[in-house]
Amino acid sequence: MTDMAPGTAARPEQPVFELLDVEKVFQVRPPGSIFSRRTVGLPALDGVRLKVRRGASVALVGESGSGKSTLLRVLLGLDEPTNGRALYNARPIGEMRRAGPAFARDVAMVYQDARGSIDPRMNVGAAIAEPLRHFGIVPPGEIPGRIAELLDRVGLSPDTALRYVSGLSGGQVRRVAIARALASEPSVLVADEAVSGLDVSTQAQLLNLLRRLQREMGLTLLFITHDLGVASYLCEEIAIMYLGRIVETGPTDAVLAAPAHPYSAALRKAAPEFSAPITEPLPGEIPSPLNLPKGCRFAGRCPRAAADCRDVDPELRSHGAGRMVACLHPLDAP
Amino acid sequence: MSSAALLEVEDLTLHRGGNRILDHVTLSLAPGETLALVGESGAGKSTIATALMGLLGPKDARIEGHARLEGQGELLGMPERRWSKLRGRRLSMIFQDAGSALNPCFTVGRQLVTVLRRNLGLSRTAARARALELFERVGINDAEARLSAYPHQLSGGMQQRVMVAIALACNPDLLFADEPTSALDVTIQAQIIRLILDETRTRGASCIFVLHDLALASQSCDRIVVLYAGQVVESGVTAEILEAPRHPYTAQLKSCVLEIGTRDLDPPEGSVGSYAAMPKGCRFARRCPRALPRCAEERPPLVPAPDGDRALACWNPL
């Protein structure tokens, strides 16, 4: 659960992931200079707070430039936060990652570019055998049987093991990537846009597969997506990001039924819907994180921005049951 | 099909490498109308647009059938010399990925100015003034400075605005928009679709969108043509078709669309399959829940429905 209001949880449960005011600043050359040694800080994440309960399904939603991918890298321990703490089972993620293969085994990843994530010269069986061998999941003699089992679990026939990704369709490649991620018997599955760029029927097949796997195996699912429809279909909880911040979190249905943050409301309205007229979109584009405004970073595009929004940077605050919002003037205060 | 149509396509068939990529595609478009070609990948949506822009090389494909443009006559089989007079002036196209459609070596201003000078014969200064005006129209802030930007210096949304400006530079009668927003964020998508609709509407131009998103098509287009593996299965007024689809494929496509709050999806298993192994008759027959024995054998013709402006190719419609 994403940060419950104090007192609502009877028994405090250890979250799988906990981010406490995580900040990630990249040092980059100032725009326009090519040879300068001078660098400026680019805050890709700023004050991110998130709790992921065991067995939960959480959607991370935001547009390009919102910091989704950086957040993912922090969660996987590929980037250390510049400030703040990123914890996995109450221990720093970076430390866990260095401590041995247990973390990598428990937290599996499905990449956005599934085709690019699998060696084109390995057949599907060999690609799935790699994690099985690396983590010593089963004795070598049982590897072929386990490969067939994993392929079956994602709805592929056992003879797929002998094929190469170049000969598979987009939907099949995604299934292979999921089977490979499940090979290490993880308890957490992190998926980055795992169903984007597919035809609707293929996307629907994959969504049903992911939903079934999450339920049957009790996986904790962290799903990065830009599609609110996908988020609402697959995830019980949602975290909406804008420019390196989480601006709203809570149960997906409640947040999408009545978004509290004006940005969430705009995203909700921009999603295509049958026979509804195309609504007045949000003006402008996401600004550069190199020159952030002083107050709320959404104020420049916000239809509800008031004078104080340009001065005060709002924090993520409790907003009704299990919900949090970072806005000085949220929609429909409870 | 009325005689006032801007574009009439009849039995457009395209063979490539022994396979029939398009199979008797028939559609028509009235002046000022917006039409969506919808279907899954490989259905032939982009191929239709490319063929009607004369951008298929003569070597890759054998084309049969007719495509008539009002005031121009038959398009298919025209020599390249005549195509190049039409493109940019009466026909133009917005591509899916503006980042790779724009030339990375020239500033976007120069690319627009070139189009204006070549097609309208404007002087350098007149073309530049017109380019500035066009950039402002399509919502590019700080247009003067952006004219001298290279494509990589612009965001995806800005690149697509530049594409719209170039496509509309010479007031074409017919604009093709091939998945113009599938690489963009949803809030930017809404901006760009509205921009294209507003700009074509004020110019009285027609627009053919290639879309995979049925919900987006329902929001933006007057009429739709549903394609499956190169065959038109159903066409007509968007609202009527989506309200009550009669072809089993249209119904299935609609049921797979994910909206916020969708609880259950029941997608068909399998995929379109190879063009080399298509049944003789209806290509959807293999996956169709309502298939009859004759479906795989005999191709159902696209027949206009007696009620209203709608056509359907199915032996056993809903």
Short mmCIF file of C-alpha atoms in Angstrom, two decimals, chain B residues 27-208:
data_model
loop_
_atom_site.label_atom_id
_atom_site.label_comp_id
_atom_site.label_asym_id
_atom_site.label_seq_id
_atom_site.Cartn_x
_atom_site.Cartn_y
_atom_site.Cartn_z
CA LEU B 27 -13.34 3.07 -50.25
CA SER B 28 -14.37 6.60 -51.03
CA LEU B 29 -13.92 9.96 -49.43
CA ALA B 30 -15.98 13.13 -49.76
CA PRO B 31 -14.41 16.59 -49.69
CA GLY B 32 -13.84 17.77 -46.12
CA GLU B 33 -14.36 14.32 -44.65
CA THR B 34 -12.11 12.53 -42.17
CA LEU B 35 -11.70 8.81 -42.58
CA ALA B 36 -9.87 6.33 -40.35
CA LEU B 37 -8.23 3.16 -41.61
CA VAL B 38 -8.20 0.85 -38.61
CA GLY B 39 -6.94 -2.65 -38.05
CA GLU B 40 -4.05 -4.51 -36.48
CA SER B 41 -0.47 -4.39 -37.65
CA GLY B 42 -0.02 -6.03 -41.00
CA ALA B 43 -3.59 -5.27 -42.03
CA GLY B 44 -2.37 -3.05 -44.86
CA LYS B 45 -3.39 0.35 -43.45
CA SER B 46 -0.09 2.08 -44.13
CA THR B 47 0.31 0.26 -47.44
CA ILE B 48 -2.94 1.81 -48.68
CA ALA B 49 -1.72 5.29 -47.73
CA THR B 50 1.68 4.69 -49.29
CA ALA B 51 0.13 3.36 -52.50
CA LEU B 52 -2.20 6.36 -52.78
CA MET B 53 0.75 8.72 -52.31
CA GLY B 54 2.57 6.95 -55.15
CA LEU B 55 5.40 6.02 -52.83
CA LEU B 56 5.51 2.30 -53.56
CA GLY B 57 8.34 1.57 -55.90
CA PRO B 58 7.26 -0.06 -59.18
CA LYS B 59 9.62 -2.91 -58.48
CA ASP B 60 8.34 -3.92 -55.09
CA ALA B 61 4.77 -4.44 -55.99
CA ARG B 62 2.20 -5.06 -58.67
CA ILE B 63 -0.87 -2.89 -58.26
CA GLU B 64 -4.29 -3.50 -59.76
CA GLY B 65 -7.56 -1.63 -59.47
CA HIS B 66 -8.45 2.02 -59.59
CA ALA B 67 -7.91 5.12 -57.50
CA ARG B 68 -9.42 8.31 -58.85
CA LEU B 69 -8.76 11.74 -57.44
CA GLU B 70 -11.25 14.45 -58.29
CA GLY B 71 -9.84 16.73 -61.01
CA GLN B 72 -6.94 14.41 -61.67
CA GLY B 73 -8.40 11.14 -62.82
CA GLU B 74 -6.72 7.81 -62.40
CA LEU B 75 -3.78 7.85 -60.00
CA LEU B 76 -2.52 4.30 -60.30
CA GLY B 77 -0.01 3.78 -63.02
CA MET B 78 0.85 7.49 -63.32
CA PRO B 79 4.47 8.26 -64.18
CA GLU B 80 6.61 9.57 -61.31
CA ARG B 81 6.78 12.99 -63.00
CA ARG B 82 3.05 13.46 -62.43
CA TRP B 83 3.10 12.03 -58.93
CA SER B 84 5.74 14.51 -57.89
CA LYS B 85 3.50 17.37 -59.05
CA LEU B 86 0.68 16.06 -56.86
CA ARG B 87 2.63 15.31 -53.72
CA GLY B 88 2.92 18.27 -51.41
CA ARG B 89 0.38 20.22 -53.47
CA ARG B 90 -2.80 18.16 -53.57
CA LEU B 91 -1.73 15.16 -51.49
CA SER B 92 0.51 15.20 -48.46
CA MET B 93 1.42 12.94 -45.64
CA ILE B 94 2.29 13.10 -41.95
CA PHE B 95 4.44 10.18 -40.93
CA GLN B 96 4.38 8.20 -37.72
CA ASP B 97 7.84 9.05 -36.54
CA ALA B 98 8.52 12.70 -37.23
CA GLY B 99 12.02 12.34 -35.81
CA SER B 100 13.08 10.09 -38.65
CA ALA B 101 10.88 11.64 -41.34
CA LEU B 102 12.60 15.03 -40.97
CA ASN B 103 16.06 15.40 -42.42
CA PRO B 104 18.56 15.60 -39.54
CA CYS B 105 21.06 17.61 -41.61
CA PHE B 106 18.92 20.69 -42.24
CA THR B 107 17.13 23.07 -39.93
CA VAL B 108 13.38 22.57 -39.77
CA GLY B 109 12.91 26.10 -41.13
CA ARG B 110 14.93 25.27 -44.21
CA GLN B 111 12.94 22.08 -44.78
CA LEU B 112 9.68 24.03 -44.68
CA VAL B 113 11.04 26.87 -46.84
CA THR B 114 12.20 24.34 -49.46
CA VAL B 115 8.68 22.91 -49.70
CA LEU B 116 7.18 26.38 -50.06
CA ARG B 117 9.67 27.55 -52.68
CA ARG B 118 9.49 24.40 -54.73
CA ASN B 119 5.75 23.96 -54.76
CA LEU B 120 4.49 27.53 -54.64
CA GLY B 121 7.43 29.22 -56.34
CA LEU B 122 7.80 31.78 -53.54
CA SER B 123 10.87 33.97 -53.18
CA ARG B 124 13.27 33.32 -50.32
CA THR B 125 11.91 36.13 -48.14
CA ALA B 126 8.27 35.42 -48.93
CA ALA B 127 8.78 31.74 -48.15
CA ARG B 128 10.44 32.58 -44.86
CA ALA B 129 7.60 34.89 -43.85
CA ARG B 130 5.07 32.21 -44.75
CA ALA B 131 7.06 29.59 -42.83
CA LEU B 132 7.00 31.78 -39.73
CA GLU B 133 3.26 32.21 -40.08
CA LEU B 134 2.77 28.44 -40.46
CA PHE B 135 4.91 27.69 -37.39
CA GLU B 136 2.81 30.08 -35.34
CA ARG B 137 -0.38 28.51 -36.65
CA VAL B 138 0.60 25.02 -35.58
CA GLY B 139 1.38 26.23 -32.08
CA ILE B 140 5.16 26.39 -32.07
CA ASN B 141 6.16 28.95 -29.45
CA ASP B 142 9.07 31.20 -30.22
CA ALA B 143 8.63 30.36 -33.89
CA GLU B 144 11.37 32.71 -35.12
CA ALA B 145 14.04 30.88 -33.11
CA ARG B 146 12.64 27.43 -33.81
CA LEU B 147 12.97 27.97 -37.56
CA SER B 148 16.70 27.60 -37.18
CA ALA B 149 16.55 24.56 -34.93
CA TYR B 150 17.60 21.11 -36.11
CA PRO B 151 15.08 18.29 -35.65
CA HIS B 152 17.02 16.70 -32.77
CA GLN B 153 16.76 19.92 -30.78
CA LEU B 154 12.97 19.64 -30.67
CA SER B 155 10.74 17.41 -28.56
CA GLY B 156 8.67 14.69 -30.23
CA GLY B 157 5.54 16.82 -30.02
CA MET B 158 7.31 19.82 -31.59
CA GLN B 159 8.73 17.63 -34.37
CA GLN B 160 5.24 16.42 -35.15
CA ARG B 161 4.01 20.05 -35.25
CA VAL B 162 6.75 20.80 -37.77
CA MET B 163 5.54 17.83 -39.84
CA VAL B 164 1.99 19.19 -39.73
CA ALA B 165 3.24 22.61 -40.86
CA ILE B 166 5.16 21.05 -43.78
CA ALA B 167 2.25 18.81 -44.77
CA LEU B 168 -0.21 21.71 -44.78
CA ALA B 169 2.16 24.26 -46.30
CA CYS B 170 0.57 24.14 -49.75
CA ASN B 171 -3.07 23.65 -48.71
CA PRO B 172 -3.46 20.07 -49.94
CA ASP B 173 -6.91 18.63 -50.68
CA LEU B 174 -6.08 15.36 -49.03
CA LEU B 175 -3.85 14.71 -46.06
CA PHE B 176 -2.71 11.27 -44.97
CA ALA B 177 -1.80 10.97 -41.30
CA ASP B 178 -0.09 7.65 -40.63
CA GLU B 179 -0.29 7.00 -36.87
CA PRO B 180 0.64 10.64 -36.25
CA THR B 181 0.65 10.32 -32.48
CA SER B 182 1.61 6.78 -31.60
CA ALA B 183 5.08 7.89 -30.52
CA LEU B 184 3.76 10.70 -28.32
CA ASP B 185 2.45 11.05 -24.78
CA VAL B 186 -1.32 11.10 -24.33
CA THR B 187 -1.62 14.77 -23.45
CA ILE B 188 0.50 15.68 -26.48
CA GLN B 189 -1.49 13.20 -28.58
CA ALA B 190 -4.69 15.08 -27.84
CA GLN B 191 -3.01 18.37 -28.83
CA ILE B 192 -1.72 17.03 -32.15
CA ILE B 193 -4.95 15.29 -33.19
CA ARG B 194 -6.89 18.45 -32.46
CA LEU B 195 -4.38 20.49 -34.40
CA ILE B 196 -4.67 18.24 -37.46
CA LEU B 197 -8.47 18.24 -37.27
CA ASP B 198 -8.71 22.02 -36.81
CA GLU B 199 -6.26 22.80 -39.58
CA THR B 200 -7.82 20.43 -42.12
CA ARG B 201 -11.30 21.66 -41.21
CA THR B 202 -10.50 25.35 -41.70
CA ARG B 203 -8.94 24.56 -45.08
CA GLY B 204 -11.81 22.28 -46.12
CA ALA B 205 -9.32 19.50 -46.72
CA SER B 206 -10.03 15.79 -46.32
CA CYS B 207 -7.95 13.61 -44.10
CA ILE B 208 -7.25 9.89 -43.99
#
